[in-house]
Short mmCIF file of C-alpha atoms and ligand atoms in Angstrom, two decimals:
data_model
loop_
_atom_site.label_atom_id
_atom_site.label_comp_id
_atom_site.label_asym_id
_atom_site.label_seq_id
_atom_site.Cartn_x
_atom_site.Cartn_y
_atom_site.Cartn_z
CA UNK A 1 25.13 7.46 13.16
CA UNK A 2 23.72 5.53 16.06
CA UNK A 3 19.95 5.59 16.54
CA UNK A 4 19.69 6.98 20.07
CA UNK A 5 16.50 6.34 22.07
CA UNK A 6 16.21 8.31 25.31
CA UNK A 7 14.62 5.40 27.13
CA UNK A 8 15.99 3.43 30.05
CA UNK A 9 16.90 -0.03 28.80
CA UNK A 10 17.63 1.17 25.27
CA UNK A 11 20.95 2.32 23.83
CA UNK A 12 21.40 6.06 24.52
CA UNK A 13 25.09 6.77 24.13
CA UNK A 14 25.85 10.10 22.45
CA UNK A 15 28.91 10.40 20.24
CA UNK A 16 31.90 12.52 21.19
CA UNK A 17 35.40 12.84 19.79
CA UNK A 18 36.88 10.31 22.17
CA UNK A 19 34.22 7.70 21.31
CA UNK A 20 34.58 8.33 17.60
CA UNK A 21 38.29 7.67 17.85
CA UNK A 22 37.49 4.48 19.78
CA UNK A 23 34.97 3.34 17.12
CA UNK A 24 37.54 3.91 14.37
CA UNK A 25 40.01 1.67 16.21
CA UNK A 26 37.33 -1.04 16.74
CA UNK A 27 36.64 -0.91 13.01
CA UNK A 28 40.26 -1.64 12.13
CA UNK A 29 40.06 -4.95 14.00
CA UNK A 30 36.75 -6.07 12.50
CA UNK A 31 34.53 -5.08 15.40
CA UNK A 32 32.10 -2.42 16.56
CA UNK A 33 30.25 -1.14 19.64
CA UNK A 34 26.88 -2.87 20.02
CA UNK A 35 25.22 0.23 21.53
CA UNK A 36 25.59 1.97 18.14
CA UNK A 37 23.50 -0.62 16.37
CA UNK A 38 21.43 -2.18 19.17
CA UNK A 39 18.27 -0.11 18.63
CA UNK A 40 18.47 -0.81 14.91
CA UNK A 41 18.97 -4.57 15.12
CA UNK A 42 16.57 -5.06 18.02
CA UNK A 43 13.43 -3.27 16.86
CA UNK A 44 10.47 -3.11 19.27
CA UNK A 45 8.44 -5.00 16.69
CA UNK A 46 9.14 -6.33 13.17
CA UNK A 47 10.34 -3.66 10.71
CA UNK A 48 10.10 -5.35 7.31
CA UNK A 49 12.10 -3.87 4.47
CA UNK A 50 9.32 -5.08 2.19
CA UNK A 51 6.40 -2.78 1.55
CA UNK A 52 2.83 -3.73 0.54
CA UNK A 53 2.70 -4.05 -3.24
CA UNK A 54 0.08 -4.79 -5.87
CA UNK A 55 0.50 -6.04 -9.45
CA UNK A 56 -2.48 -5.71 -11.78
CA UNK A 57 -2.70 -8.72 -14.13
CA UNK A 58 -4.22 -6.47 -16.77
CA UNK A 59 -1.04 -4.37 -16.70
CA UNK A 60 1.39 -7.27 -16.34
CA UNK A 61 -0.06 -9.63 -18.97
CA UNK A 62 0.92 -7.62 -22.10
CA UNK A 63 4.51 -7.42 -20.83
CA UNK A 64 4.58 -11.14 -20.04
CA UNK A 65 3.17 -11.91 -23.52
CA UNK A 66 5.79 -9.61 -25.10
CA UNK A 67 8.53 -11.68 -23.47
CA UNK A 68 7.20 -14.80 -25.23
CA UNK A 69 8.42 -13.50 -28.59
CA UNK A 70 11.45 -11.55 -27.33
CA UNK A 71 13.42 -14.47 -25.86
CA UNK A 72 13.62 -18.17 -26.59
CA UNK A 73 12.59 -20.34 -23.66
CA UNK A 74 15.73 -22.42 -24.14
CA UNK A 75 17.91 -19.32 -23.82
CA UNK A 76 16.13 -17.87 -20.81
CA UNK A 77 16.00 -21.23 -19.00
CA UNK A 78 12.59 -20.23 -17.73
CA UNK A 79 10.80 -17.31 -19.34
CA UNK A 80 9.69 -15.46 -16.26
CA UNK A 81 8.92 -11.85 -15.39
CA UNK A 82 9.59 -11.62 -11.68
CA UNK A 83 7.72 -9.35 -9.31
CA UNK A 84 10.03 -7.42 -7.09
CA UNK A 85 9.31 -5.54 -3.91
CA UNK A 86 10.43 -1.90 -3.93
CA UNK A 87 12.13 -2.53 -0.61
CA UNK A 88 13.82 -5.81 -1.59
CA UNK A 89 15.37 -5.28 -5.03
CA UNK A 90 18.69 -6.35 -3.51
CA UNK A 91 17.51 -9.94 -3.07
CA UNK A 92 14.81 -10.20 -5.80
CA UNK A 93 12.09 -10.86 -3.22
CA UNK A 94 8.39 -10.12 -3.69
CA UNK A 95 7.92 -9.93 0.07
CA UNK A 96 10.02 -11.03 3.04
CA UNK A 97 12.23 -13.87 1.82
CA UNK A 98 9.76 -15.08 -0.81
CA UNK A 99 10.21 -14.75 -4.55
CA UNK A 100 7.42 -14.73 -7.12
CA UNK A 101 7.17 -14.39 -10.90
CA UNK A 102 4.91 -14.90 -13.89
CA UNK A 103 6.06 -17.58 -16.34
CA UNK A 104 4.88 -17.92 -19.93
CA UNK A 105 5.29 -20.80 -22.38
CA UNK A 106 4.46 -20.70 -26.09
CA UNK A 107 2.37 -23.44 -27.70
CA UNK A 108 4.45 -26.60 -28.10
CA UNK A 109 7.33 -25.26 -26.02
CA UNK A 110 9.21 -27.14 -23.32
CA UNK A 111 11.95 -26.17 -20.87
CA UNK A 112 14.97 -28.18 -19.78
CA UNK A 113 15.12 -30.15 -16.54
CA UNK A 114 17.00 -28.92 -13.50
CA UNK A 115 16.88 -29.00 -9.75
CA UNK A 116 17.82 -26.67 -6.91
CA UNK A 117 17.83 -26.52 -3.15
CA UNK A 118 15.16 -23.83 -3.28
CA UNK A 119 11.57 -25.10 -3.23
CA UNK A 120 9.07 -23.96 -5.84
CA UNK A 121 5.33 -23.87 -6.33
CA UNK A 122 3.05 -22.95 -9.24
CA UNK A 123 -0.41 -21.48 -9.45
CA UNK A 124 -1.76 -21.72 -12.98
CA UNK A 125 -3.28 -18.55 -14.42
CA UNK A 126 -4.34 -19.43 -17.94
CA UNK A 127 -4.06 -21.93 -20.76
CA UNK A 128 -4.67 -25.58 -21.40
CA UNK A 129 -1.87 -28.03 -22.12
CA UNK A 130 0.46 -27.18 -19.23
CA UNK A 131 2.55 -29.99 -17.82
CA UNK A 132 5.39 -30.27 -15.37
CA UNK A 133 7.49 -33.36 -14.69
CA UNK A 134 8.51 -33.57 -11.04
CA UNK A 135 10.94 -36.40 -10.28
CA UNK A 136 9.55 -38.38 -13.22
CA UNK A 137 5.86 -37.75 -12.46
CA UNK A 138 4.27 -35.90 -15.35
CA UNK A 139 1.56 -33.67 -13.94
CA UNK A 140 -1.02 -32.03 -16.16
CA UNK A 141 -2.25 -28.75 -14.77
CA UNK A 142 -4.93 -26.25 -15.71
CA UNK A 143 -6.18 -22.84 -14.56
CA UNK A 144 -6.20 -22.34 -10.78
CA UNK A 145 -4.46 -25.68 -10.17
CA UNK A 146 -1.68 -25.62 -7.61
CA UNK A 147 1.49 -27.74 -7.92
CA UNK A 148 4.73 -28.06 -5.99
CA UNK A 149 8.33 -28.83 -6.94
CA UNK A 150 9.98 -29.37 -3.56
CA UNK A 151 13.64 -28.77 -2.79
CA UNK A 152 15.92 -31.15 -4.68
CA UNK A 153 13.31 -32.55 -7.09
CA UNK A 154 14.11 -32.61 -10.83
CA UNK A 155 11.61 -30.52 -12.74
CA UNK A 156 10.87 -29.33 -16.24
CA UNK A 157 7.78 -27.80 -17.80
CA UNK A 158 6.02 -27.51 -21.09
CA UNK A 159 2.94 -26.48 -22.98
CA UNK A 160 1.43 -29.15 -25.23
CA UNK A 161 -1.43 -26.98 -26.51
CA UNK A 162 -1.10 -25.83 -30.09
CA UNK A 163 -3.03 -22.59 -29.88
CA UNK A 164 -2.67 -20.97 -26.46
CA UNK A 165 -0.06 -19.67 -24.09
CA UNK A 166 0.38 -21.23 -20.71
CA UNK A 167 0.86 -18.59 -18.02
CA UNK A 168 1.41 -19.46 -14.39
CA UNK A 169 2.73 -17.88 -11.25
CA UNK A 170 5.89 -19.30 -9.70
CA UNK A 171 6.62 -18.98 -5.99
CA UNK A 172 10.02 -19.86 -4.56
CA UNK A 173 11.93 -19.52 -1.32
CA UNK A 174 15.13 -18.47 -3.15
CA UNK A 175 15.77 -15.31 -1.06
CA UNK A 176 15.52 -17.45 2.08
CA UNK A 177 17.76 -20.23 0.82
CA UNK A 178 20.29 -17.67 -0.43
CA UNK A 179 20.14 -15.81 2.90
CA UNK A 180 21.05 -19.11 4.55
CA UNK A 181 23.87 -19.65 2.00
CA UNK A 182 22.40 -23.06 1.25
CA UNK A 183 21.47 -22.90 -2.45
CA UNK A 184 22.60 -25.40 -5.10
CA UNK A 185 21.65 -25.67 -8.76
CA UNK A 186 22.05 -28.54 -11.21
CA UNK A 187 21.10 -29.02 -14.85
CA UNK A 188 19.76 -32.53 -15.53
CA UNK A 189 22.55 -34.68 -17.06
CA UNK A 190 20.25 -35.72 -19.96
CA UNK A 191 18.58 -32.27 -20.16
CA UNK A 192 15.18 -33.99 -20.04
CA UNK A 193 13.60 -36.56 -17.72
CA UNK A 194 11.91 -39.75 -18.86
CA UNK A 195 8.39 -39.51 -17.42
CA UNK A 196 6.61 -42.51 -15.90
CA UNK A 197 4.03 -44.31 -18.05
CA UNK A 198 1.02 -42.88 -16.21
CA UNK A 199 0.47 -39.13 -15.92
CA UNK A 200 -0.47 -37.56 -12.56
CA UNK A 201 0.84 -40.53 -10.57
CA UNK A 202 1.05 -38.53 -7.32
CA UNK A 203 -2.57 -37.39 -7.66
CA UNK A 204 -3.80 -40.90 -8.50
CA UNK A 205 -1.89 -42.28 -5.52
CA UNK A 206 -2.35 -39.62 -2.85
CA UNK A 207 -5.07 -37.26 -4.08
CA UNK A 208 -8.28 -38.89 -2.87
CA UNK A 209 -8.57 -36.52 0.06
CA UNK A 210 -10.10 -39.16 2.35
CA UNK A 211 -8.02 -42.30 1.96
CA UNK A 212 -4.33 -43.01 2.25
CA UNK A 213 -2.61 -45.98 0.59
CA UNK A 214 -1.94 -48.59 3.29
CA UNK A 215 1.53 -49.84 4.14
CA UNK A 216 3.42 -47.13 2.31
CA UNK A 217 6.24 -45.23 3.81
CA UNK A 218 7.09 -41.76 2.70
CA UNK A 219 10.46 -40.72 4.02
CA UNK A 220 10.70 -37.30 2.40
CA UNK A 221 10.18 -33.95 4.11
CA UNK A 222 7.54 -32.74 1.63
CA UNK A 223 4.10 -33.76 0.41
CA UNK A 224 3.91 -36.95 -1.70
CA UNK A 225 0.95 -35.27 -3.44
CA UNK A 226 2.42 -32.81 -5.95
CA UNK A 227 -0.69 -31.47 -7.70
CA UNK A 228 -3.84 -29.96 -6.21
CA UNK A 229 -6.63 -29.57 -8.77
CA UNK A 230 -8.84 -26.49 -8.67
CA UNK A 231 -12.18 -28.28 -8.90
CA UNK A 232 -11.50 -30.37 -5.80
CA UNK A 233 -10.10 -27.31 -4.00
CA UNK A 234 -13.07 -25.11 -4.82
CA UNK A 235 -15.54 -27.84 -3.82
CA UNK A 236 -13.77 -28.26 -0.47
CA UNK A 237 -14.12 -24.53 0.27
CA UNK A 238 -17.75 -24.38 -0.86
CA UNK A 239 -18.59 -27.44 1.27
CA UNK A 240 -16.89 -25.99 4.32
CA UNK A 241 -18.67 -22.66 3.78
CA UNK A 242 -22.02 -24.45 4.09
CA UNK A 243 -21.27 -25.36 7.68
CA UNK A 244 -18.90 -22.59 8.77
CA UNK A 245 -18.30 -18.87 8.40
CA UNK A 246 -14.61 -19.46 9.00
CA UNK A 247 -12.57 -16.85 10.84
CA UNK A 248 -13.23 -13.12 11.29
CA UNK A 249 -9.89 -12.34 9.62
CA UNK A 250 -9.84 -14.72 6.69
CA UNK A 251 -13.31 -16.08 6.11
CA UNK A 252 -13.40 -19.70 5.05
CA UNK A 253 -9.78 -20.68 4.68
CA UNK A 254 -8.11 -24.05 4.10
CA UNK A 255 -4.50 -25.08 3.80
CA UNK A 256 -3.10 -27.24 1.03
CA UNK A 257 -1.52 -30.07 2.99
CA UNK A 258 0.63 -33.12 2.70
CA UNK A 259 -1.77 -36.09 2.93
CA UNK A 260 1.04 -37.90 4.69
CA UNK A 261 1.40 -35.49 7.63
CA UNK A 262 -1.59 -33.15 7.45
CA UNK A 263 1.02 -30.38 7.65
CA UNK A 264 2.34 -27.90 5.10
CA UNK A 265 3.19 -29.09 1.59
CA UNK A 266 6.86 -28.17 1.96
CA UNK A 267 9.09 -27.40 4.97
CA UNK A 268 9.65 -23.76 4.05
CA UNK A 269 6.48 -22.62 2.31
CA UNK A 270 2.79 -23.22 2.90
CA UNK A 271 -0.23 -22.35 0.76
CA UNK A 272 -3.89 -21.62 1.35
CA UNK A 273 -7.08 -21.11 -0.56
CA UNK A 274 -9.68 -18.90 1.09
CA UNK A 275 -13.25 -18.14 0.20
CA UNK A 276 -14.76 -14.78 1.06
CA UNK A 277 -18.52 -15.20 1.10
CA UNK A 278 -20.57 -12.65 -0.91
CA UNK A 279 -20.14 -9.25 0.76
CA UNK A 280 -17.77 -10.63 3.44
CA UNK A 281 -15.67 -7.91 5.11
CA UNK A 282 -12.83 -9.20 7.27
CA UNK A 283 -11.69 -7.70 10.54
CA UNK A 284 -8.14 -6.38 10.36
CA UNK A 285 -5.27 -8.20 12.02
CA UNK A 286 -1.56 -8.50 11.74
CA UNK A 287 0.87 -11.33 12.28
CA UNK A 288 4.44 -12.34 11.69
CA UNK A 289 5.12 -14.09 8.39
CA UNK A 290 4.96 -12.86 4.80
CA UNK A 291 2.17 -13.66 2.36
CA UNK A 292 1.80 -13.48 -1.44
CA UNK A 293 -1.83 -13.42 -2.63
CA UNK A 294 -3.27 -14.32 -6.02
CA UNK A 295 -6.92 -13.63 -6.81
CA UNK A 296 -8.29 -16.95 -8.08
CA UNK A 297 -11.88 -15.81 -8.58
CA UNK A 298 -14.05 -12.76 -7.97
CA UNK A 299 -13.37 -9.13 -7.12
CA UNK A 300 -12.98 -7.05 -4.00
CA UNK A 301 -10.38 -5.05 -2.12
CA UNK A 302 -7.85 -5.34 0.65
CA UNK A 303 -6.63 -2.65 2.99
CA UNK A 304 -2.97 -3.13 3.80
CA UNK A 305 -1.32 -0.76 6.26
CA UNK A 306 -4.09 1.78 5.67
CA UNK A 307 -3.98 1.72 1.87
CA UNK A 308 -6.72 0.29 -0.30
CA UNK A 309 -5.96 -2.09 -3.17
CA UNK A 310 -8.87 -3.05 -5.44
CA UNK A 311 -8.39 -6.49 -6.94
CA UNK A 312 -9.89 -8.79 -9.52
CA UNK A 313 -8.99 -12.14 -11.06
CA UNK A 314 -5.28 -12.91 -11.33
CA UNK A 315 -4.10 -9.76 -9.61
CA UNK A 316 -1.24 -10.40 -7.20
CA UNK A 317 -0.48 -8.53 -3.98
CA UNK A 318 1.71 -8.99 -0.94
CA UNK A 319 1.30 -8.46 2.77
CA UNK A 320 4.62 -7.98 4.58
CA UNK A 321 5.15 -9.39 8.05
CA UNK A 322 3.37 -7.44 10.80
CA UNK A 323 1.37 -5.33 8.31
CA UNK A 324 -2.27 -4.67 9.15
CA UNK A 325 -4.55 -6.20 6.57
CA UNK A 326 -8.19 -6.97 5.87
CA UNK A 327 -9.90 -8.45 2.82
CA UNK A 328 -13.34 -7.56 1.47
CA UNK A 329 -15.44 -9.31 -1.17
CA UNK A 330 -17.20 -6.49 -3.04
CA UNK A 331 -19.52 -8.83 -4.92
CA UNK A 332 -22.83 -9.10 -3.04
CA UNK A 333 -23.87 -12.18 -5.04
CA UNK A 334 -20.83 -14.41 -5.52
CA UNK A 335 -17.93 -15.68 -3.43
CA UNK A 336 -14.36 -14.53 -4.02
CA UNK A 337 -11.40 -16.91 -3.80
CA UNK A 338 -7.87 -15.90 -2.80
CA UNK A 339 -4.93 -18.24 -3.26
CA UNK A 340 -1.91 -17.40 -1.12
CA UNK A 341 1.48 -18.78 -0.23
CA UNK A 342 3.58 -17.92 2.78
CA UNK A 343 6.59 -18.64 4.97
CA UNK A 344 4.46 -19.83 7.93
CA UNK A 345 6.05 -23.30 8.10
CA UNK A 346 9.36 -21.62 8.92
CA UNK A 347 7.85 -19.04 11.24
CA UNK A 348 5.95 -21.77 13.09
CA UNK A 349 8.79 -24.26 13.30
CA UNK A 350 10.93 -21.53 14.85
CA UNK A 351 8.08 -20.59 17.25
CA UNK A 352 8.05 -17.03 15.91
CA UNK A 353 4.35 -16.74 15.08
CA UNK A 354 2.53 -13.82 16.73
CA UNK A 355 -0.80 -12.31 15.79
CA UNK A 356 -2.86 -9.36 17.03
CA UNK A 357 -6.28 -8.06 16.25
CA UNK A 358 -6.88 -4.44 15.27
CA UNK A 359 -8.88 -2.40 17.75
CA UNK A 360 -10.44 0.54 15.94
CA UNK A 361 -11.27 2.22 19.27
CA UNK A 362 -7.57 2.65 19.86
CA UNK A 363 -7.88 0.40 22.90
CA UNK A 364 -5.57 -2.45 23.75
CA UNK A 365 -4.77 -5.07 21.18
CA UNK A 366 -5.20 -8.69 22.14
CA UNK A 367 -2.45 -11.15 21.35
CA UNK A 368 -4.52 -13.91 19.76
C1 1HN B 401 12.80 -22.03 -11.51
O1 1HN B 401 13.46 -23.20 -11.44
C2 1HN B 401 11.59 -21.95 -12.20
O2 1HN B 401 11.58 -24.23 -12.77
C3 1HN B 401 10.91 -20.76 -12.26
O3 1HN B 401 10.07 -22.98 -13.60
C4 1HN B 401 11.40 -19.64 -11.67
C5 1HN B 401 13.14 -18.55 -10.45
C6 1HN B 401 14.35 -18.58 -9.83
C7 1HN B 401 15.06 -19.77 -9.73
C8 1HN B 401 14.55 -20.91 -10.26
C9 1HN B 401 11.05 -23.15 -12.90
C10 1HN B 401 12.62 -19.68 -11.01
C11 1HN B 401 13.33 -20.89 -10.91
#
């Protein structure tokens, strides 16, 4: 049934027997009448299939831990419980065209090496001893560290601790890459990589934050820095907060960037860390682009499309494209930190970014 809108300039053809017969004949030759679908495929504004969702870490953790004894890492490939949006079960997306999941590794465990066209990122939740080898660079990561495994890089992970789980959040652009019919997957021919002699080579080379090695070319489309330690990240936010209140909508917010370009870490996905000062209450806004949030530190709440979600450390929630949202730090004494990743690099490179501010008086909304 066509969605008729009785508005000049919109499709407003009403069915009758003659038209229905015509539509049936169009169907037999692999075609259709645009006016039957035009209002559906050209919405006035974005109509995401994804809905706002919230996953409590307290509720998810026991299930994730249960999986650690239910399946062998080597059988699962990666032992991950993925978080799926109620509106996007068809494509295993958490929001928009972004996938996310919670991965757990037992003490002493390691996973086999592989690569894919999809890009991946990790945000570490808990445990010491986590490592990931990305194209031969063995990175050691700890709680609240951020790391990337860009499209096409060989990667494998493990947990070298002998008495704790490693649990981290994965973020991938799989639904996007699949939507573009551009995904490839390969298992490493030797199943494992041979890491370089020095751990954290990319951080030692590119992680100073103020200096760049001279006379080095980097021809790849992603950040040469693959790991972003929490301590340095937190310090950067705290330092910035001493001289700035940041934005009305996000507080003090910084992007993880490629030190080579100053732009996003990967061509499809970007990531931010934001600090909400004690008691900070954001103004609501909405914009195109989908965002997955992870509470790195503190407690507070967010209102997404009129519904309140109370959050604390390691809770995960999503804001679909064009959904109203505002974040509040409910702690009057301490800052809260939100990690997030998004599809903004794609939205921006296609010039599709739009943002408006909420006007509670019901007045006009400014395109920012
Ligand atoms: C993947 O390669 C990892 O390497 C985790 O840890 C989750 C989900 C879908 C496809 C590939 C990993 C993934 C994934």
